[in-house]
Amino acid sequence: DTGVSQNPRHKITKRGQNVTFRCDPISEHNRLYWYRQTLGQGPEFLTYFQNEAQLEKSRLLSDRFSAERPKGSFSTLEIQRTEQGDSAMYLCASGTGSDTQYFGPGTRLTVL
Amino acid sequence: RKEVEQDPGPFNVPEGATVAFNCTYSNSASQSFFWYRQDCRKEPKLLMSVYSSGNEDGRFTAQLNRASQYISLLIRDSKLSDSATYLCVVSSNTGKLIFGQGTTLQVKP
């Protein structure tokens, strides 16, 4: 499968714990995006990378959130000291800058 | 006010019906426009891009009115398999996508 992959697919954690999600984009795509989607809403932009450079961050991305793309390939999104309000689907997408973005299956986070 | 506004529905229609969805966007500098389809608990998938000249893909027709900042999607001859949430999406000059809330369509036999 040469699409966007995300791991884990599901994560259940207790409030206050740290979690890390991984996204592997389509290999020739230089842009990688993270979005968050809560029930009944459309996805909301969090941040994006062009190659290894993080070029834009949403105000939704508090200082408990950090994202990296160290070699311009896969990316990680870490949430520190999770809160119940962080429960959502975290979606990764990749593209080449021609606007079309391809989404991974998402990581569903539940914070108890 | 949300940047992209859609009627969440649900739209309940019989098979074979024609159904139209609309959305409005607030940022006149938006660069590109799309409709994505999202099935329950799945990721969004691109349905079609939207152009001012209008574009058609089989039973689906999309239209953009830049002056009114209005985007539409028309589905003809609805199938049961069209049941999903349809997301109206605009992109900024940085490429980030801004999604509407989504419109839920349920096609019934």
CSV table of N, CA, C and O in Angstrom, one decimal, chain B:
chain,number,residue,atom,x,y,z
B,1,ARG,N,-17.8,33.6,13.4
B,1,ARG,CA,-18.3,33.1,12.2
B,1,ARG,C,-17.3,32.1,11.6
B,1,ARG,O,-16.1,32.4,11.6
B,2,LYS,N,-17.7,30.9,11.2
B,2,LYS,CA,-16.8,30.0,10.6
B,2,LYS,C,-16.3,30.4,9.2
B,2,LYS,O,-17.1,31.1,8.5
B,3,GLU,N,-15.1,30.0,8.9
B,3,GLU,CA,-14.6,30.4,7.5
B,3,GLU,C,-15.3,29.7,6.4
B,3,GLU,O,-15.4,30.3,5.3
B,4,VAL,N,-15.8,28.5,6.6
B,4,VAL,CA,-16.5,27.8,5.6
B,4,VAL,C,-17.8,27.3,6.3
B,4,VAL,O,-17.8,26.6,7.3
B,5,GLU,N,-19.0,27.7,5.8
B,5,GLU,CA,-20.2,27.3,6.4
B,5,GLU,C,-21.1,26.4,5.5
B,5,GLU,O,-21.2,26.7,4.3
B,6,GLN,N,-21.6,25.3,6.1
B,6,GLN,CA,-22.4,24.4,5.4
B,6,GLN,C,-23.6,24.1,6.3
B,6,GLN,O,-23.5,24.1,7.5
B,7,ASP,N,-24.7,23.7,5.6
B,7,ASP,CA,-25.9,23.2,6.3
B,7,ASP,C,-25.5,21.8,6.7
B,7,ASP,O,-25.3,20.9,5.8
B,8,PRO,N,-25.5,21.4,8.0
B,8,PRO,CA,-25.1,20.1,8.4
B,8,PRO,C,-26.1,19.0,8.0
B,8,PRO,O,-25.8,17.8,8.0
B,9,GLY,N,-27.4,19.4,7.7
B,9,GLY,CA,-28.4,18.4,7.3
B,9,GLY,C,-29.0,17.7,8.6
B,9,GLY,O,-29.0,18.3,9.6
B,10,PRO,N,-29.4,16.5,8.5
B,10,PRO,CA,-29.1,15.5,7.4
B,10,PRO,C,-30.1,15.7,6.3
B,10,PRO,O,-31.2,16.2,6.5
B,11,PHE,N,-29.7,15.4,5.1
B,11,PHE,CA,-30.5,15.3,3.9
B,11,PHE,C,-30.9,13.9,3.7
B,11,PHE,O,-30.1,13.0,3.5
B,12,ASN,N,-32.2,13.6,3.8
B,12,ASN,CA,-32.7,12.2,3.6
B,12,ASN,C,-33.4,12.2,2.3
B,12,ASN,O,-34.4,12.9,2.1
B,13,VAL,N,-32.9,11.5,1.3
B,13,VAL,CA,-33.6,11.5,0.0
B,13,VAL,C,-33.8,10.0,-0.5
B,13,VAL,O,-33.0,9.1,-0.1
B,14,PRO,N,-34.7,9.8,-1.4
B,14,PRO,CA,-34.9,8.5,-2.0
B,14,PRO,C,-33.9,8.2,-3.1
B,14,PRO,O,-33.4,9.2,-3.7
B,15,GLU,N,-33.6,7.0,-3.3
B,15,GLU,CA,-32.8,6.6,-4.5
B,15,GLU,C,-33.3,7.2,-5.7
B,15,GLU,O,-34.5,7.3,-5.9
B,16,GLY,N,-32.4,7.7,-6.6
B,16,GLY,CA,-32.8,8.3,-7.8
B,16,GLY,C,-33.0,9.8,-7.8
B,16,GLY,O,-33.2,10.5,-8.8
B,17,ALA,N,-33.1,10.3,-6.6
B,17,ALA,CA,-33.4,11.8,-6.4
B,17,ALA,C,-32.1,12.6,-6.8
B,17,ALA,O,-31.0,12.1,-6.8
B,18,THR,N,-32.4,13.9,-7.1
B,18,THR,CA,-31.3,14.8,-7.3
B,18,THR,C,-31.2,15.7,-6.0
B,18,THR,O,-32.2,16.1,-5.5
B,19,VAL,N,-30.0,15.9,-5.5
B,19,VAL,CA,-29.8,16.6,-4.2
B,19,VAL,C,-28.7,17.6,-4.5
B,19,VAL,O,-27.7,17.4,-5.2
B,20,ALA,N,-28.9,18.8,-3.8
B,20,ALA,CA,-27.9,19.9,-4.0
B,20,ALA,C,-27.4,20.3,-2.6
B,20,ALA,O,-28.2,20.5,-1.7
B,21,PHE,N,-26.1,20.5,-2.5
B,21,PHE,CA,-25.5,21.1,-1.3
B,21,PHE,C,-24.8,22.4,-1.6
B,21,PHE,O,-24.3,22.5,-2.7
B,22,ASN,N,-24.9,23.3,-0.7
B,22,ASN,CA,-24.2,24.6,-0.9
B,22,ASN,C,-23.3,24.9,0.3
B,22,ASN,O,-23.5,24.4,1.4
B,23,CYS,N,-22.3,25.7,0.0
B,23,CYS,CA,-21.6,26.3,1.1
B,23,CYS,C,-21.1,27.7,0.8
B,23,CYS,O,-21.0,28.0,-0.4
B,24,THR,N,-20.8,28.4,1.8
B,24,THR,CA,-20.2,29.8,1.6
B,24,THR,C,-18.9,29.8,2.3
B,24,THR,O,-18.6,29.1,3.3
B,25,TYR,N,-18.0,30.7,1.8
B,25,TYR,CA,-16.7,30.8,2.5
B,25,TYR,C,-16.4,32.3,2.7
B,25,TYR,O,-16.9,33.2,1.9
B,26,SER,N,-15.6,32.7,3.7
B,26,SER,CA,-15.5,34.1,4.1
B,26,SER,C,-14.3,34.7,3.6
B,26,SER,O,-14.2,36.0,3.4
B,27,ASN,N,-13.2,34.0,3.2
B,27,ASN,CA,-11.9,34.6,2.8
B,27,ASN,C,-11.9,34.7,1.3
B,27,ASN,O,-11.7,33.7,0.6
B,28,SER,N,-12.0,35.9,0.8
B,28,SER,CA,-11.9,36.1,-0.6
B,28,SER,C,-10.6,35.7,-1.2
B,28,SER,O,-10.5,35.6,-2.4
B,29,ALA,N,-9.6,35.6,-0.4
B,29,ALA,CA,-8.2,35.2,-0.9
B,29,ALA,C,-8.0,33.7,-1.0
B,29,ALA,O,-7.0,33.3,-1.4
B,30,SER,N,-9.1,33.0,-0.7
B,30,SER,CA,-9.0,31.5,-0.9
B,30,SER,C,-8.5,31.1,-2.3
B,30,SER,O,-9.0,31.7,-3.2
B,31,GLN,N,-7.7,30.1,-2.4
B,31,GLN,CA,-7.0,29.8,-3.6
B,31,GLN,C,-7.7,28.7,-4.4
B,31,GLN,O,-7.9,28.8,-5.6
B,32,SER,N,-8.1,27.6,-3.7
B,32,SER,CA,-8.6,26.5,-4.4
B,32,SER,C,-9.8,25.9,-3.6
B,32,SER,O,-9.9,26.2,-2.4
B,33,PHE,N,-10.6,25.1,-4.3
B,33,PHE,CA,-11.9,24.7,-3.7
B,33,PHE,C,-12.2,23.3,-4.1
B,33,PHE,O,-11.9,22.8,-5.2
B,34,PHE,N,-12.7,22.6,-3.1
B,34,PHE,CA,-12.9,21.1,-3.2
B,34,PHE,C,-14.2,20.7,-2.5
B,34,PHE,O,-14.7,21.3,-1.6
B,35,TRP,N,-14.6,19.5,-3.0
B,35,TRP,CA,-15.6,18.7,-2.2
B,35,TRP,C,-14.9,17.4,-1.8
B,35,TRP,O,-14.3,16.7,-2.7
B,36,TYR,N,-14.9,17.1,-0.5
B,36,TYR,CA,-14.4,15.8,0.0
B,36,TYR,C,-15.6,15.0,0.5
B,36,TYR,O,-16.6,15.6,0.9
B,37,ARG,N,-15.4,13.7,0.4
B,37,ARG,CA,-16.5,12.8,0.9
B,37,ARG,C,-15.8,12.1,2.1
B,37,ARG,O,-14.7,11.7,2.1
B,38,GLN,N,-16.6,11.9,3.2
B,38,GLN,CA,-16.2,11.2,4.4
B,38,GLN,C,-17.2,10.2,4.8
B,38,GLN,O,-18.3,10.6,5.1
B,39,ASP,N,-16.8,8.9,4.8
B,39,ASP,CA,-17.7,7.9,5.3
B,39,ASP,C,-17.5,7.8,6.8
B,39,ASP,O,-16.4,8.2,7.3
B,40,CYS,N,-18.5,7.2,7.5
B,40,CYS,CA,-18.4,7.2,9.0
B,40,CYS,C,-17.2,6.5,9.5
B,40,CYS,O,-16.8,5.4,9.1
B,41,ARG,N,-16.5,7.3,10.3
B,41,ARG,CA,-15.2,6.8,11.0
B,41,ARG,C,-14.1,6.5,10.0
B,41,ARG,O,-13.2,5.7,10.3
B,42,LYS,N,-14.1,7.1,8.9
B,42,LYS,CA,-13.1,7.0,7.9
B,42,LYS,C,-12.5,8.4,7.6
B,42,LYS,O,-13.0,9.4,8.0
B,43,GLU,N,-11.3,8.4,6.9
B,43,GLU,CA,-10.7,9.6,6.5
B,43,GLU,C,-11.4,10.3,5.3
B,43,GLU,O,-12.1,9.6,4.5
B,44,PRO,N,-11.3,11.6,5.2
B,44,PRO,CA,-11.9,12.3,4.1
B,44,PRO,C,-11.2,11.9,2.8
B,44,PRO,O,-10.0,11.7,2.8
B,45,LYS,N,-11.9,11.8,1.7
B,45,LYS,CA,-11.4,11.5,0.4
B,45,LYS,C,-11.9,12.5,-0.6
B,45,LYS,O,-13.0,12.9,-0.6
B,46,LEU,N,-10.9,12.9,-1.5
B,46,LEU,CA,-11.3,14.0,-2.4
B,46,LEU,C,-12.3,13.4,-3.4
B,46,LEU,O,-12.2,12.4,-4.0
B,47,LEU,N,-13.4,14.2,-3.5
B,47,LEU,CA,-14.5,13.9,-4.5
B,47,LEU,C,-14.2,14.6,-5.8
B,47,LEU,O,-14.2,14.0,-6.8
B,48,MET,N,-14.0,15.9,-5.7
B,48,MET,CA,-13.7,16.6,-6.9
B,48,MET,C,-13.2,18.0,-6.5
B,48,MET,O,-13.6,18.6,-5.5
B,49,SER,N,-12.4,18.6,-7.4
B,49,SER,CA,-12.1,20.0,-7.3
B,49,SER,C,-13.2,20.8,-7.9
B,49,SER,O,-14.0,20.3,-8.7
B,50,VAL,N,-13.2,22.1,-7.6
B,50,VAL,CA,-14.3,23.0,-8.0
B,50,VAL,C,-13.7,24.2,-8.7
B,50,VAL,O,-12.8,24.8,-8.2
B,51,TYR,N,-14.3,24.5,-9.9
B,51,TYR,CA,-13.8,25.6,-10.7
B,51,TYR,C,-14.9,26.5,-11.1
B,51,TYR,O,-16.1,26.1,-11.1
B,52,SER,N,-14.5,27.8,-11.4
B,52,SER,CA,-15.5,28.8,-11.7
B,52,SER,C,-16.3,28.4,-12.9
B,52,SER,O,-17.5,28.8,-13.1
B,53,SER,N,-15.7,27.7,-13.8
B,53,SER,CA,-16.4,27.3,-15.1
B,53,SER,C,-17.3,26.2,-14.8
B,53,SER,O,-18.1,25.8,-15.7
B,54,GLY,N,-17.3,25.6,-13.6
B,54,GLY,CA,-18.2,24.4,-13.3
B,54,GLY,C,-17.5,23.2,-13.9
B,54,GLY,O,-16.8,23.2,-14.9
B,55,ASN,N,-17.7,22.1,-13.2
B,55,ASN,CA,-17.1,20.9,-13.6
B,55,ASN,C,-18.0,19.7,-13.2
B,55,ASN,O,-18.7,19.8,-12.2
B,56,GLU,N,-17.9,18.7,-14.0
B,56,GLU,CA,-18.8,17.5,-13.9
B,56,GLU,C,-18.0,16.3,-13.9
B,56,GLU,O,-17.0,16.1,-14.6
B,57,ASP,N,-18.4,15.3,-13.0
B,57,ASP,CA,-17.8,14.0,-13.0
B,57,ASP,C,-18.9,13.0,-12.8
B,57,ASP,O,-19.3,12.8,-11.7
B,58,GLY,N,-19.3,12.5,-13.9
B,58,GLY,CA,-20.4,11.5,-13.9
B,58,GLY,C,-21.7,12.2,-13.3
B,58,GLY,O,-22.2,13.2,-13.9
B,59,ARG,N,-22.2,11.6,-12.2
B,59,ARG,CA,-23.4,12.2,-11.7
B,59,ARG,C,-23.2,13.4,-10.8
B,59,ARG,O,-24.2,14.0,-10.3
B,60,PHE,N,-22.0,13.8,-10.6
B,60,PHE,CA,-21.6,14.9,-9.7
B,60,PHE,C,-21.3,16.2,-10.5
B,60,PHE,O,-20.4,16.1,-11.5
B,61,THR,N,-21.9,17.3,-10.1
B,61,THR,CA,-21.5,18.6,-10.8
B,61,THR,C,-21.2,19.6,-9.7
B,61,THR,O,-22.0,19.7,-8.7
B,62,ALA,N,-20.1,20.3,-9.8
B,62,ALA,CA,-19.7,21.3,-8.8
B,62,ALA,C,-19.5,22.6,-9.5
B,62,ALA,O,-19.2,22.7,-10.7
B,63,GLN,N,-19.8,23.6,-8.7
B,63,GLN,CA,-19.8,25.0,-9.3
B,63,GLN,C,-19.2,26.0,-8.2
B,63,GLN,O,-19.5,25.8,-7.0
B,64,LEU,N,-18.5,26.9,-8.7
B,64,LEU,CA,-17.9,28.0,-7.8
B,64,LEU,C,-18.3,29.3,-8.3
B,64,LEU,O,-18.2,29.6,-9.5
B,65,ASN,N,-18.8,30.2,-7.4
B,65,ASN,CA,-19.1,31.6,-7.7
B,65,ASN,C,-18.2,32.4,-6.8
B,65,ASN,O,-18.5,32.6,-5.6
B,66,ARG,N,-17.1,32.9,-7.4
B,66,ARG,CA,-16.1,33.7,-6.6
B,66,ARG,C,-16.7,35.0,-6.1
B,66,ARG,O,-16.4,35.5,-5.0
B,67,ALA,N,-17.6,35.6,-6.9
B,67,ALA,CA,-18.1,36.9,-6.5
B,67,ALA,C,-19.0,36.8,-5.3
B,67,ALA,O,-19.0,37.6,-4.4
B,68,SER,N,-19.8,35.7,-5.2
B,68,SER,CA,-20.7,35.5,-4.1
B,68,SER,C,-20.0,34.6,-3.0
B,68,SER,O,-20.6,34.4,-1.9
B,69,GLN,N,-18.8,34.1,-3.3
B,69,GLN,CA,-18.1,33.2,-2.4
B,69,GLN,C,-19.0,32.0,-2.0
B,69,GLN,O,-19.2,31.8,-0.8
B,70,TYR,N,-19.4,31.3,-3.0
B,70,TYR,CA,-20.4,30.3,-2.9
B,70,TYR,C,-20.0,29.1,-3.7
B,70,TYR,O,-19.5,29.2,-4.8
B,71,ILE,N,-20.1,27.9,-3.1
B,71,ILE,CA,-19.7,26.7,-3.8
B,71,ILE,C,-20.9,25.7,-3.7
B,71,ILE,O,-21.6,25.6,-2.7
B,72,SER,N,-21.1,25.0,-4.8
B,72,SER,CA,-22.3,24.0,-4.8
B,72,SER,C,-21.8,22.7,-5.3
B,72,SER,O,-20.8,22.5,-6.0
B,73,LEU,N,-22.6,21.7,-4.9
B,73,LEU,CA,-22.4,20.3,-5.4
B,73,LEU,C,-23.8,19.7,-5.7
B,73,LEU,O,-24.7,19.8,-4.8
B,74,LEU,N,-24.0,19.2,-6.9
B,74,LEU,CA,-25.2,18.6,-7.3
B,74,LEU,C,-25.0,17.1,-7.5
B,74,LEU,O,-24.0,16.8,-8.2
B,75,ILE,N,-25.8,16.3,-6.9
B,75,ILE,CA,-25.7,14.8,-7.2
B,75,ILE,C,-27.0,14.4,-7.8
B,75,ILE,O,-28.1,14.6,-7.3
B,76,ARG,N,-26.9,13.8,-9.0
B,76,ARG,CA,-28.0,13.3,-9.8
B,76,ARG,C,-28.2,11.9,-9.6
B,76,ARG,O,-27.2,11.1,-9.4
B,77,ASP,N,-29.4,11.4,-9.7
B,77,ASP,CA,-29.7,9.9,-9.6
B,77,ASP,C,-29.0,9.3,-8.4
B,77,ASP,O,-28.1,8.4,-8.6
B,78,SER,N,-29.3,9.8,-7.3
B,78,SER,CA,-28.6,9.3,-6.0
B,78,SER,C,-28.7,7.8,-5.9
B,78,SER,O,-29.7,7.1,-6.1
B,79,LYS,N,-27.5,7.3,-5.4
B,79,LYS,CA,-27.4,5.8,-5.1
B,79,LYS,C,-27.3,5.6,-3.6
B,79,LYS,O,-26.8,6.5,-2.9
B,80,LEU,N,-27.6,4.4,-3.2
B,80,LEU,CA,-27.5,4.1,-1.7
B,80,LEU,C,-26.0,4.4,-1.3
B,80,LEU,O,-25.8,4.9,-0.2
B,81,SER,N,-25.1,4.1,-2.2
B,81,SER,CA,-23.7,4.2,-1.9
B,81,SER,C,-23.2,5.7,-1.8
B,81,SER,O,-22.1,6.0,-1.4
B,82,ASP,N,-24.1,6.6,-2.1
B,82,ASP,CA,-23.7,8.1,-2.0
B,82,ASP,C,-23.9,8.5,-0.6
B,82,ASP,O,-23.5,9.6,-0.2
B,83,SER,N,-24.5,7.7,0.3
B,83,SER,CA,-24.7,8.1,1.7
B,83,SER,C,-23.4,8.3,2.4
B,83,SER,O,-22.5,7.4,2.4
B,84,ALA,N,-23.2,9.5,2.9
B,84,ALA,CA,-21.9,9.9,3.5
B,84,ALA,C,-22.0,11.3,3.9
B,84,ALA,O,-23.1,12.0,3.8
B,85,THR,N,-20.9,11.9,4.5
B,85,THR,CA,-20.8,13.3,4.8
B,85,THR,C,-20.0,14.0,3.7
B,85,THR,O,-18.9,13.5,3.4
B,86,TYR,N,-20.5,15.1,3.2
B,86,TYR,CA,-19.8,15.8,2.1
B,86,TYR,C,-19.3,17.1,2.7
B,86,TYR,O,-20.0,17.9,3.3
B,87,LEU,N,-17.9,17.2,2.6
B,87,LEU,CA,-17.2,18.4,3.2
B,87,LEU,C,-16.8,19.4,2.1
B,87,LEU,O,-16.2,19.0,1.2
B,88,CYS,N,-17.2,20.6,2.4
B,88,CYS,CA,-16.8,21.7,1.5
B,88,CYS,C,-15.5,22.2,2.0
B,88,CYS,O,-15.3,22.4,3.2
B,89,VAL,N,-14.6,22.4,1.1
B,89,VAL,CA,-13.2,22.7,1.5
B,89,VAL,C,-12.6,23.8,0.7
B,89,VAL,O,-12.7,23.8,-0.5
B,90,VAL,N,-11.9,24.8,1.3
B,90,VAL,CA,-11.1,25.8,0.6
B,90,VAL,C,-9.7,25.7,1.0
B,90,VAL,O,-9.4,25.2,2.2
B,91,SER,N,-8.8,26.1,0.2
B,91,SER,CA,-7.4,26.1,0.6
B,91,SER,C,-6.8,27.5,0.6
B,91,SER,O,-7.3,28.3,-0.3
B,92,SER,N,-5.9,27.7,1.5
B,92,SER,CA,-5.3,29.0,1.6
B,92,SER,C,-4.1,29.1,0.6
B,92,SER,O,-3.8,28.1,0.0
B,93,ASN,N,-3.4,30.2,0.6
B,93,ASN,CA,-2.2,30.3,-0.3
B,93,ASN,C,-1.0,29.4,0.2
B,93,ASN,O,-0.1,29.2,-0.5
B,94,THR,N,-1.1,28.9,1.5
B,94,THR,CA,-0.1,28.0,2.0
B,94,THR,C,-0.5,26.6,1.8
B,94,THR,O,0.3,25.7,2.1
B,95,GLY,N,-1.6,26.3,1.2
B,95,GLY,CA,-2.0,25.0,0.9
B,95,GLY,C,-2.8,24.3,2.0
B,95,GLY,O,-3.4,23.2,1.8
B,96,LYS,N,-2.9,25.0,3.2
B,96,LYS,CA,-3.7,24.3,4.3
B,96,LYS,C,-5.2,24.3,3.9
B,96,LYS,O,-5.7,25.2,3.2
B,97,LEU,N,-5.9,23.2,4.3
B,97,LEU,CA,-7.3,23.1,3.9
B,97,LEU,C,-8.1,23.6,5.1
B,97,LEU,O,-7.8,23.3,6.2
B,98,ILE,N,-9.2,24.3,4.7
B,98,ILE,CA,-10.2,24.7,5.7
B,98,ILE,C,-11.5,24.1,5.4
B,98,ILE,O,-12.0,24.3,4.3
B,99,PHE,N,-12.0,23.3,6.3
B,99,PHE,CA,-13.2,22.5,6.1
B,99,PHE,C,-14.4,23.1,6.6
B,99,PHE,O,-14.4,23.7,7.7
B,100,GLY,N,-15.5,22.9,6.0
B,100,GLY,CA,-16.8,23.1,6.6
B,100,GLY,C,-17.2,22.0,7.5
B,100,GLY,O,-16.4,21.0,7.7
B,101,GLN,N,-18.3,22.2,8.2
B,101,GLN,CA,-18.7,21.2,9.2
B,101,GLN,C,-19.1,19.9,8.5
B,101,GLN,O,-19.1,18.8,9.2
B,102,GLY,N,-19.5,19.9,7.2
B,102,GLY,CA,-19.9,18.8,6.5
B,102,GLY,C,-21.5,18.7,6.5
B,102,GLY,O,-22.1,19.2,7.4
B,103,THR,N,-21.9,18.1,5.4
B,103,THR,CA,-23.4,17.9,5.2
B,103,THR,C,-23.6,16.4,5.1
B,103,THR,O,-23.0,15.8,4.3
B,104,THR,N,-24.5,15.9,5.9
B,104,THR,CA,-24.8,14.5,5.9
B,104,THR,C,-25.9,14.1,4.9
B,104,THR,O,-26.9,14.7,5.0
B,105,LEU,N,-25.6,13.2,4.1
B,105,LEU,CA,-26.6,12.7,3.1
B,105,LEU,C,-26.9,11.2,3.4
B,105,LEU,O,-26.0,10.4,3.6
B,106,GLN,N,-28.2,10.9,3.5
B,106,GLN,CA,-28.7,9.6,3.7
B,106,GLN,C,-29.6,9.3,2.5
B,106,GLN,O,-30.7,9.9,2.4
B,107,VAL,N,-29.2,8.3,1.7
B,107,VAL,CA,-30.0,7.9,0.5
B,107,VAL,C,-30.8,6.6,0.9
B,107,VAL,O,-30.1,5.7,1.3
B,108,LYS,N,-32.1,6.7,0.8
B,108,LYS,CA,-32.9,5.5,1.3
B,108,LYS,C,-33.5,4.8,0.1
B,108,LYS,O,-33.8,5.4,-0.9
B,109,PRO,N,-33.7,3.5,0.2
B,109,PRO,CA,-34.3,2.7,-0.9
B,109,PRO,C,-35.7,3.0,-1.1
B,109,PRO,O,-36.4,3.5,-0.2
